[in-house]
């Protein structure tokens, strides 16, 4: 999270609600992660928490008034609107959501909301019945349709005694959600080519040899690279995953096709990441017609597929190459051998003997190895592991 919030400028709008006390802690968390915070409070917010508290925590004067000449002279609403990278309203009361949705500009926060080009987000907080009210739902839909991010709310017991949806998210969750709005910038200006998923090697028009790779790890790495500011080409075998935003996807079926696509894409690229579980062999002949049931035992002749990652690593203009190794025993030893044999810059190894991680799972754990070092990434969701791997990759890339 830290990398993505470093030097980011966040306007935190606080509207009237008991959850305003959580905003105090949110400011601290955002600042700890390296962000600068300017606080704007509505009149109602000041009945729940004092501007002085939020001023002390943010390290900046709190903005409360649209029509105060002294405040406008210090940092006017337009200046504040231009300053922000993100405007988050937390808590966003039902009244505040209504005004934001309608474009009412009757106080500093709602005026600034209209005047900014920054990313916009709200963290709703209100009684569960108010949250469920058709008017609130309609206001929320309007804001979402305009690209406003909505953080939460969570369900649980409420200050009014009710139980249900409408609690503001906790400050840690809100800080993470803010970080998610930004790219890390670690790979800005870099072109990354990634292979993902299995390959399918045809036996006849209806049958093929393949494996259980889901493509999830490769897709998560592609997303993490986009988030880190890279231009990404994702070469995908047959998988049933939606295309992540802001990248180019090239669909392939066989290892041969994947190699062709990779060769074309790596021209001038900075990084090649081979997560694909490429079939090692393909049938020597592809039958033109469906193979008929015949003898009790039939033999399949298989020939070796090209090694895509080794082929890319052997190019004179080779990019930085990160390979994967799925091993069931002597994981580190085998991976280090593969690093040398395939001339990779880095290798990430999965322990596929573990049932709780790997191929079809949403979780993974990796040991990442390079010529003079290694790092273990503990079991976590593939999105989290992918981000950590991209951080390591960016570090090594800079040292090359
Ligand atoms: O040799 P092994 O298949 O274990 O190596 C795994 C690594 O090599 C992975 O990064 C995989 O994407 C890559 N590979 C490849 N082409 C192949 C076989 C593996 O790019 N034909």
Short mmCIF file of C-alpha atoms and ligand atoms in Angstrom, two decimals:
data_model
loop_
_atom_site.label_atom_id
_atom_site.label_comp_id
_atom_site.label_asym_id
_atom_site.label_seq_id
_atom_site.Cartn_x
_atom_site.Cartn_y
_atom_site.Cartn_z
CA UNK A 1 0.00 0.00 0.00
CA UNK A 2 2.78 2.37 1.04
CA UNK A 3 4.33 2.67 -2.40
CA UNK A 4 1.07 3.59 -4.01
CA UNK A 5 0.11 6.33 -1.54
CA UNK A 6 3.55 7.93 -1.35
CA UNK A 7 3.31 11.63 -2.27
CA UNK A 8 -0.37 11.30 -3.17
CA UNK A 9 -2.60 14.24 -2.33
CA UNK A 10 -5.89 13.31 -0.75
CA UNK A 11 -8.75 15.64 0.11
CA UNK A 12 -10.76 13.94 2.83
CA UNK A 13 -14.31 15.25 2.96
CA UNK A 14 -16.02 14.60 6.28
CA UNK A 15 -19.80 14.88 6.42
CA UNK A 16 -22.10 14.59 9.43
CA UNK A 17 -22.26 11.13 10.95
CA UNK A 18 -21.14 9.27 14.03
CA UNK A 19 -18.57 7.43 11.88
CA UNK A 20 -16.63 10.72 11.63
CA UNK A 21 -14.52 9.53 14.56
CA UNK A 22 -13.05 6.84 12.25
CA UNK A 23 -11.94 9.56 9.84
CA UNK A 24 -9.48 10.77 12.45
CA UNK A 25 -7.70 7.42 12.38
CA UNK A 26 -7.96 7.26 8.58
CA UNK A 27 -6.00 10.52 8.30
CA UNK A 28 -3.22 9.02 10.41
CA UNK A 29 -3.10 5.88 8.27
CA UNK A 30 -3.03 7.82 5.01
CA UNK A 31 -0.19 9.99 6.29
CA UNK A 32 1.74 6.96 7.57
CA UNK A 33 1.52 5.57 4.03
CA UNK A 34 3.10 8.75 2.68
CA UNK A 35 0.03 10.67 1.52
CA UNK A 36 -0.64 14.36 2.15
CA UNK A 37 -4.10 15.02 3.52
CA UNK A 38 -6.28 18.14 3.44
CA UNK A 39 -9.53 17.88 5.35
CA UNK A 40 -12.80 19.52 4.35
CA UNK A 41 -15.65 19.33 6.88
CA UNK A 42 -19.32 20.04 6.37
CA UNK A 43 -21.21 22.02 9.01
CA UNK A 44 -22.88 18.83 10.28
CA UNK A 45 -19.52 17.04 10.59
CA UNK A 46 -18.39 19.65 13.10
CA UNK A 47 -21.15 18.52 15.47
CA UNK A 48 -19.52 15.10 15.65
CA UNK A 49 -15.79 15.87 15.73
CA UNK A 50 -13.85 19.13 16.05
CA UNK A 51 -11.83 20.67 13.23
CA UNK A 52 -8.98 21.02 15.72
CA UNK A 53 -8.66 17.23 16.06
CA UNK A 54 -8.48 16.75 12.31
CA UNK A 55 -6.13 19.69 11.90
CA UNK A 56 -3.70 18.18 14.40
CA UNK A 57 -3.83 14.80 12.67
CA UNK A 58 -3.59 16.08 9.10
CA UNK A 59 -0.94 18.67 9.87
CA UNK A 60 -2.93 21.18 7.78
CA UNK A 61 -5.64 23.72 8.59
CA UNK A 62 -9.09 22.18 8.18
CA UNK A 63 -11.30 23.72 5.49
CA UNK A 64 -14.87 24.37 6.54
CA UNK A 65 -16.13 27.45 4.75
CA UNK A 66 -16.79 28.35 1.15
CA UNK A 67 -17.48 32.00 1.83
CA UNK A 68 -14.70 32.82 4.31
CA UNK A 69 -12.36 35.31 2.56
CA UNK A 70 -9.42 34.48 4.86
CA UNK A 71 -9.71 30.72 4.19
CA UNK A 72 -10.22 31.30 0.48
CA UNK A 73 -7.09 33.46 0.42
CA UNK A 74 -5.01 30.70 2.08
CA UNK A 75 -6.15 27.85 -0.16
CA UNK A 76 -9.32 28.49 -2.11
CA UNK A 77 -11.76 25.84 -3.18
CA UNK A 78 -10.50 25.83 -6.77
CA UNK A 79 -6.91 25.51 -5.62
CA UNK A 80 -7.91 22.63 -3.35
CA UNK A 81 -9.82 21.01 -6.20
CA UNK A 82 -6.73 21.23 -8.42
CA UNK A 83 -4.39 20.07 -5.66
CA UNK A 84 -6.16 16.74 -5.07
CA UNK A 85 -5.28 13.39 -6.68
CA UNK A 86 -8.25 11.82 -4.89
CA UNK A 87 -11.28 13.28 -3.14
CA UNK A 88 -12.73 10.80 -0.64
CA UNK A 89 -15.87 11.63 1.31
CA UNK A 90 -15.81 9.53 4.49
CA UNK A 91 -18.24 9.32 6.10
CA UNK A 92 -20.66 10.15 3.32
CA UNK A 93 -24.09 10.66 4.90
CA UNK A 94 -27.35 10.09 3.00
CA UNK A 95 -27.75 13.88 2.70
CA UNK A 96 -24.22 14.32 1.41
CA UNK A 97 -24.63 11.50 -1.16
CA UNK A 98 -27.83 13.18 -2.37
CA UNK A 99 -26.10 16.54 -2.79
CA UNK A 100 -23.10 14.98 -4.54
CA UNK A 101 -25.37 13.02 -6.88
CA UNK A 102 -27.47 16.06 -7.73
CA UNK A 103 -24.55 18.42 -8.22
CA UNK A 104 -25.76 20.75 -5.49
CA UNK A 105 -22.93 23.12 -4.63
CA UNK A 106 -24.10 24.72 -1.41
CA UNK A 107 -21.01 24.27 0.73
CA UNK A 108 -17.24 23.90 0.35
CA UNK A 109 -17.20 20.10 -0.01
CA UNK A 110 -19.92 19.84 -2.66
CA UNK A 111 -18.47 22.78 -4.60
CA UNK A 112 -15.01 21.27 -4.57
CA UNK A 113 -16.51 17.95 -5.70
CA UNK A 114 -17.83 19.64 -8.83
CA UNK A 115 -14.66 21.61 -9.43
CA UNK A 116 -12.12 18.79 -9.33
CA UNK A 117 -10.68 16.49 -11.98
CA UNK A 118 -9.35 14.16 -9.26
CA UNK A 119 -10.50 10.58 -8.71
CA UNK A 120 -13.67 10.55 -6.61
CA UNK A 121 -14.71 8.14 -3.89
CA UNK A 122 -17.33 7.91 -1.14
CA UNK A 123 -17.49 5.78 1.99
CA UNK A 124 -21.18 5.76 2.89
CA UNK A 125 -22.23 5.57 6.54
CA UNK A 126 -25.84 5.69 7.69
CA UNK A 127 -28.70 3.83 9.31
CA UNK A 128 -29.54 0.60 7.48
CA UNK A 129 -33.06 1.77 6.58
CA UNK A 130 -31.69 5.01 5.09
CA UNK A 131 -29.10 2.98 3.16
CA UNK A 132 -31.87 0.76 1.75
CA UNK A 133 -34.14 3.71 0.87
CA UNK A 134 -34.90 3.98 -2.86
CA UNK A 135 -33.70 7.60 -2.94
CA UNK A 136 -30.29 6.61 -1.53
CA UNK A 137 -30.03 3.70 -3.95
CA UNK A 138 -30.78 6.00 -6.88
CA UNK A 139 -28.23 8.59 -5.73
CA UNK A 140 -25.60 5.91 -5.36
CA UNK A 141 -26.34 4.49 -8.80
CA UNK A 142 -25.96 7.99 -10.28
CA UNK A 143 -22.57 8.45 -8.61
CA UNK A 144 -21.36 4.98 -9.66
CA UNK A 145 -22.44 5.57 -13.23
CA UNK A 146 -20.19 8.66 -13.21
CA UNK A 147 -17.19 6.56 -12.12
CA UNK A 148 -17.24 7.41 -8.42
CA UNK A 149 -15.70 4.59 -6.37
CA UNK A 150 -17.87 3.40 -3.50
CA UNK A 151 -16.02 1.96 -0.50
CA UNK A 152 -18.34 -0.22 1.59
CA UNK A 153 -20.44 0.08 3.62
CA UNK A 154 -20.10 -2.92 5.91
CA UNK A 155 -22.89 -4.66 7.78
CA UNK A 156 -23.13 -4.99 11.55
CA UNK A 157 -24.52 -3.31 14.63
CA UNK A 158 -25.15 0.41 14.27
CA UNK A 159 -24.86 3.34 16.64
CA UNK A 160 -28.66 3.73 16.54
CA UNK A 161 -29.17 0.16 17.78
CA UNK A 162 -30.16 -1.27 14.39
CA UNK A 163 -28.29 -4.13 12.78
CA UNK A 164 -27.66 -4.13 9.03
CA UNK A 165 -25.75 -2.57 6.16
CA UNK A 166 -24.56 0.99 6.54
CA UNK A 167 -21.51 0.95 8.80
CA UNK A 168 -18.55 2.86 7.44
CA UNK A 169 -15.56 0.62 6.62
CA UNK A 170 -12.72 0.62 9.12
CA UNK A 171 -9.85 3.05 8.57
CA UNK A 172 -7.39 0.29 7.49
CA UNK A 173 -9.84 -0.90 4.82
CA UNK A 174 -10.41 2.66 3.63
CA UNK A 175 -6.69 3.37 3.41
CA UNK A 176 -6.23 0.18 1.36
CA UNK A 177 -9.13 1.14 -0.89
CA UNK A 178 -7.50 4.56 -1.45
CA UNK A 179 -4.21 2.85 -2.35
CA UNK A 180 -6.08 0.67 -4.84
CA UNK A 181 -7.03 3.83 -6.73
CA UNK A 182 -3.40 4.44 -7.68
CA UNK A 183 -0.77 2.70 -9.76
CA UNK A 184 2.49 2.03 -7.96
CA UNK A 185 4.57 3.55 -10.73
CA UNK A 186 7.31 0.96 -10.25
CA UNK A 187 7.16 -0.05 -13.92
CA UNK A 188 6.19 3.24 -15.50
CA UNK A 189 7.38 3.41 -19.11
CA UNK A 190 8.21 -0.33 -19.26
CA UNK A 191 6.70 -2.85 -21.68
CA UNK A 192 5.99 -6.20 -20.02
CA UNK A 193 5.03 -9.32 -21.99
CA UNK A 194 3.39 -12.12 -20.01
CA UNK A 195 2.38 -15.64 -21.01
CA UNK A 196 -0.44 -17.22 -19.00
CA UNK A 197 -2.66 -20.28 -18.78
CA UNK A 198 -2.21 -23.71 -20.34
CA UNK A 199 -1.64 -24.59 -23.98
CA UNK A 200 -3.75 -27.12 -25.87
CA UNK A 201 -2.11 -29.57 -28.22
CA UNK A 202 -4.55 -31.06 -30.70
CA UNK A 203 -4.79 -34.82 -31.21
CA UNK A 204 -7.64 -34.66 -33.68
CA UNK A 205 -10.42 -32.14 -34.43
CA UNK A 206 -12.12 -32.75 -31.06
CA UNK A 207 -9.41 -33.86 -28.64
CA UNK A 208 -6.32 -32.31 -27.13
CA UNK A 209 -3.59 -32.69 -24.51
CA UNK A 210 -3.48 -29.96 -21.88
CA UNK A 211 -3.19 -29.32 -18.14
CA UNK A 212 -5.12 -27.76 -15.27
CA UNK A 213 -3.52 -24.30 -15.32
CA UNK A 214 -6.23 -21.68 -14.65
CA UNK A 215 -4.17 -18.67 -15.78
CA UNK A 216 -5.05 -16.86 -12.53
CA UNK A 217 -1.44 -16.21 -11.50
CA UNK A 218 -0.45 -14.80 -14.90
CA UNK A 219 -3.54 -12.61 -15.06
CA UNK A 220 -2.89 -11.33 -11.53
CA UNK A 221 0.71 -10.48 -12.51
CA UNK A 222 -0.56 -8.71 -15.62
CA UNK A 223 -2.92 -6.61 -13.49
CA UNK A 224 -0.17 -5.85 -10.97
CA UNK A 225 2.09 -4.70 -13.83
CA UNK A 226 -0.65 -2.43 -15.19
CA UNK A 227 -1.15 -1.06 -11.70
CA UNK A 228 2.62 -0.44 -11.52
CA UNK A 229 2.38 1.71 -14.64
CA UNK A 230 3.63 -0.78 -17.27
CA UNK A 231 2.34 -1.28 -20.79
CA UNK A 232 1.32 -4.92 -20.79
CA UNK A 233 0.86 -7.57 -23.47
CA UNK A 234 -0.83 -10.66 -22.07
CA UNK A 235 -0.49 -13.77 -24.20
CA UNK A 236 -3.19 -16.11 -22.94
CA UNK A 237 -3.77 -19.77 -23.60
CA UNK A 238 -7.35 -21.07 -23.41
CA UNK A 239 -8.64 -19.84 -20.03
CA UNK A 240 -12.01 -18.60 -18.87
CA UNK A 241 -10.89 -15.33 -17.34
CA UNK A 242 -12.10 -11.85 -18.27
CA UNK A 243 -9.54 -9.51 -19.83
CA UNK A 244 -8.16 -7.09 -17.23
CA UNK A 245 -8.47 -3.39 -18.05
CA UNK A 246 -5.75 -1.34 -19.74
CA UNK A 247 -3.74 -4.13 -21.39
CA UNK A 248 -3.47 -5.89 -24.75
CA UNK A 249 -4.52 -9.54 -24.76
CA UNK A 250 -3.44 -11.99 -27.43
CA UNK A 251 -5.27 -15.32 -27.37
CA UNK A 252 -3.43 -18.44 -28.45
CA UNK A 253 -4.12 -22.16 -28.27
CA UNK A 254 -0.97 -24.24 -28.84
CA UNK A 255 2.64 -23.88 -27.68
CA UNK A 256 3.70 -23.10 -31.25
CA UNK A 257 1.20 -20.25 -31.43
CA UNK A 258 2.29 -18.99 -28.02
CA UNK A 259 5.93 -18.93 -29.13
CA UNK A 260 5.06 -16.99 -32.30
CA UNK A 261 3.02 -14.46 -30.32
CA UNK A 262 5.77 -14.10 -27.71
CA UNK A 263 8.50 -13.57 -30.33
CA UNK A 264 6.45 -10.85 -31.97
CA UNK A 265 5.57 -9.14 -28.68
CA UNK A 266 9.01 -9.08 -27.02
CA UNK A 267 10.52 -6.95 -29.77
CA UNK A 268 11.75 -3.93 -27.78
CA UNK A 269 10.08 -5.14 -24.56
CA UNK A 270 11.71 -4.67 -21.15
CA UNK A 271 10.39 -7.70 -19.30
CA UNK A 272 9.16 -11.18 -20.24
CA UNK A 273 7.22 -13.13 -17.61
CA UNK A 274 6.55 -16.78 -18.42
CA UNK A 275 3.74 -17.99 -16.16
CA UNK A 276 2.17 -20.21 -18.82
CA UNK A 277 2.05 -23.95 -18.19
CA UNK A 278 3.19 -24.83 -21.68
CA UNK A 279 2.59 -28.44 -22.71
CA UNK A 280 6.01 -30.06 -22.92
CA UNK A 281 4.97 -32.35 -25.77
CA UNK A 282 2.50 -32.32 -28.62
CA UNK A 283 1.17 -35.20 -30.72
CA UNK A 284 3.55 -35.94 -33.62
CA UNK A 285 0.57 -36.00 -35.99
CA UNK A 286 -2.81 -34.30 -35.70
CA UNK A 287 -5.42 -36.65 -37.15
CA UNK A 288 -7.59 -34.94 -39.73
CA UNK A 289 -10.65 -36.89 -38.66
CA UNK A 290 -11.77 -37.89 -35.19
CA UNK A 291 -9.69 -40.88 -34.07
CA UNK A 292 -11.94 -43.97 -33.97
CA UNK A 293 -12.19 -46.29 -31.02
CA UNK A 294 -10.25 -49.42 -32.06
CA UNK A 295 -7.63 -51.53 -30.29
CA UNK A 296 -7.55 -51.85 -26.48
CA UNK A 297 -4.17 -50.18 -26.39
CA UNK A 298 -3.05 -47.47 -28.75
CA UNK A 299 0.21 -45.56 -28.71
CA UNK A 300 0.62 -41.83 -28.98
CA UNK A 301 3.79 -40.48 -30.47
CA UNK A 302 4.72 -37.12 -28.93
CA UNK A 303 7.32 -34.59 -29.92
CA UNK A 304 8.87 -31.93 -27.76
CA UNK A 305 7.43 -28.43 -27.89
CA UNK A 306 9.73 -25.43 -28.16
CA UNK A 307 10.77 -23.96 -24.82
CA UNK A 308 9.30 -20.48 -25.07
CA UNK A 309 11.03 -18.85 -22.12
CA UNK A 310 14.44 -20.30 -23.06
CA UNK A 311 13.97 -19.12 -26.66
CA UNK A 312 13.20 -15.58 -25.49
CA UNK A 313 16.14 -15.65 -23.04
CA UNK A 314 18.47 -16.67 -25.90
CA UNK A 315 17.63 -13.60 -28.02
CA UNK A 316 20.46 -11.11 -28.43
CA UNK A 317 18.02 -8.32 -27.49
CA UNK A 318 16.64 -10.29 -24.56
CA UNK A 319 14.43 -8.52 -22.07
CA UNK A 320 14.63 -9.18 -18.33
CA UNK A 321 13.26 -12.74 -18.08
CA UNK A 322 11.21 -14.08 -15.17
CA UNK A 323 10.28 -17.76 -15.35
CA UNK A 324 8.20 -20.02 -13.16
CA UNK A 325 8.86 -23.47 -11.83
CA UNK A 326 6.22 -25.84 -10.54
CA UNK A 327 7.99 -28.53 -8.57
CA UNK A 328 6.84 -31.35 -6.34
CA UNK A 329 10.18 -32.07 -4.61
CA UNK A 330 13.53 -30.39 -3.97
CA UNK A 331 11.75 -27.22 -5.04
CA UNK A 332 14.59 -24.71 -4.56
CA UNK A 333 17.31 -26.98 -5.94
CA UNK A 334 15.37 -27.73 -9.13
CA UNK A 335 14.41 -24.10 -9.59
CA UNK A 336 17.99 -22.89 -9.28
CA UNK A 337 19.07 -25.45 -11.86
CA UNK A 338 16.31 -24.19 -14.19
CA UNK A 339 17.38 -20.57 -13.65
CA UNK A 340 20.85 -21.42 -14.95
CA UNK A 341 19.87 -23.84 -17.72
CA UNK A 342 17.26 -21.52 -19.24
CA UNK A 343 19.39 -18.41 -18.59
CA UNK A 344 16.63 -16.64 -16.67
CA UNK A 345 17.15 -13.49 -14.61
CA UNK A 346 14.69 -14.61 -11.99
CA UNK A 347 12.55 -17.66 -11.23
CA UNK A 348 9.47 -17.97 -9.03
CA UNK A 349 8.78 -21.44 -7.73
CA UNK A 350 5.53 -22.99 -6.65
CA UNK A 351 5.41 -26.03 -4.46
CA UNK A 352 2.68 -27.88 -6.38
CA UNK A 353 2.74 -30.78 -3.92
CA UNK A 354 0.85 -28.48 -1.52
CA UNK A 355 -2.90 -28.86 -2.02
CA UNK A 356 -3.75 -25.42 -0.63
CA UNK A 357 -1.95 -23.35 -3.28
CA UNK A 358 -1.07 -23.36 -6.95
CA UNK A 359 -2.85 -24.25 -10.18
CA UNK A 360 -6.62 -23.76 -9.64
CA UNK A 361 -6.35 -22.08 -6.25
CA UNK A 362 -6.91 -18.36 -5.53
CA UNK A 363 -3.90 -18.44 -3.21
CA UNK A 364 -0.25 -18.98 -3.86
CA UNK A 365 3.09 -18.94 -2.06
CA UNK A 366 6.33 -18.48 -3.96
CA UNK A 367 10.04 -18.67 -3.47
CA UNK A 368 11.69 -16.21 -5.81
CA UNK A 369 15.30 -16.86 -6.79
CA UNK A 370 17.84 -14.82 -8.73
CA UNK A 371 21.58 -15.19 -9.32
CA UNK A 372 22.69 -13.89 -5.92
CA UNK A 373 19.62 -13.92 -3.75
CA UNK A 374 16.20 -15.26 -2.96
CA UNK A 375 13.00 -14.25 -1.15
CA UNK A 376 10.06 -16.26 0.12
CA UNK A 377 6.58 -14.80 -0.40
CA UNK A 378 4.21 -16.29 2.18
CA UNK A 379 0.86 -17.76 1.22
CA UNK A 380 -1.57 -15.02 0.22
CA UNK A 381 -4.18 -14.23 -2.45
CA UNK A 382 -2.75 -14.27 -5.98
CA UNK A 383 -3.36 -10.49 -6.29
CA UNK A 384 -1.23 -9.82 -3.22
CA UNK A 385 1.50 -12.26 -4.30
CA UNK A 386 1.51 -10.71 -7.78
CA UNK A 387 2.07 -7.22 -6.35
CA UNK A 388 4.93 -8.45 -4.17
CA UNK A 389 6.48 -10.24 -7.13
CA UNK A 390 6.24 -7.09 -9.26
CA UNK A 391 8.00 -5.12 -6.51
CA UNK A 392 10.85 -7.66 -6.48
CA UNK A 393 11.00 -7.69 -10.26
CA UNK A 394 11.18 -3.89 -10.42
CA UNK A 395 13.99 -3.91 -7.86
CA UNK A 396 16.05 -6.43 -9.86
CA UNK A 397 15.31 -4.63 -13.10
CA UNK A 398 16.82 -1.43 -11.73
CA UNK A 399 19.99 -3.29 -10.68
CA UNK A 400 20.59 -4.75 -14.13
O1 LIG B 1 10.83 -26.70 -17.70
P1 LIG B 1 9.60 -26.23 -17.03
O2 LIG B 1 8.35 -26.46 -17.83
O3 LIG B 1 9.44 -26.70 -15.62
O4 LIG B 1 9.82 -24.66 -16.91
C1 LIG B 1 8.83 -23.80 -16.46
C2 LIG B 1 9.06 -22.43 -17.00
O5 LIG B 1 9.35 -22.48 -18.38
C3 LIG B 1 7.82 -21.59 -16.92
O6 LIG B 1 8.23 -20.24 -16.79
C4 LIG B 1 7.14 -21.84 -18.24
O7 LIG B 1 6.28 -20.79 -18.61
C5 LIG B 1 8.33 -21.92 -19.17
N1 LIG B 1 8.13 -22.81 -20.32
C6 LIG B 1 8.06 -22.30 -21.59
N2 LIG B 1 7.94 -23.13 -22.67
C7 LIG B 1 7.88 -24.45 -22.51
C8 LIG B 1 7.94 -25.01 -21.22
C9 LIG B 1 8.07 -24.16 -20.15
O8 LIG B 1 8.10 -21.07 -21.74
N3 LIG B 1 7.76 -25.23 -23.56
#
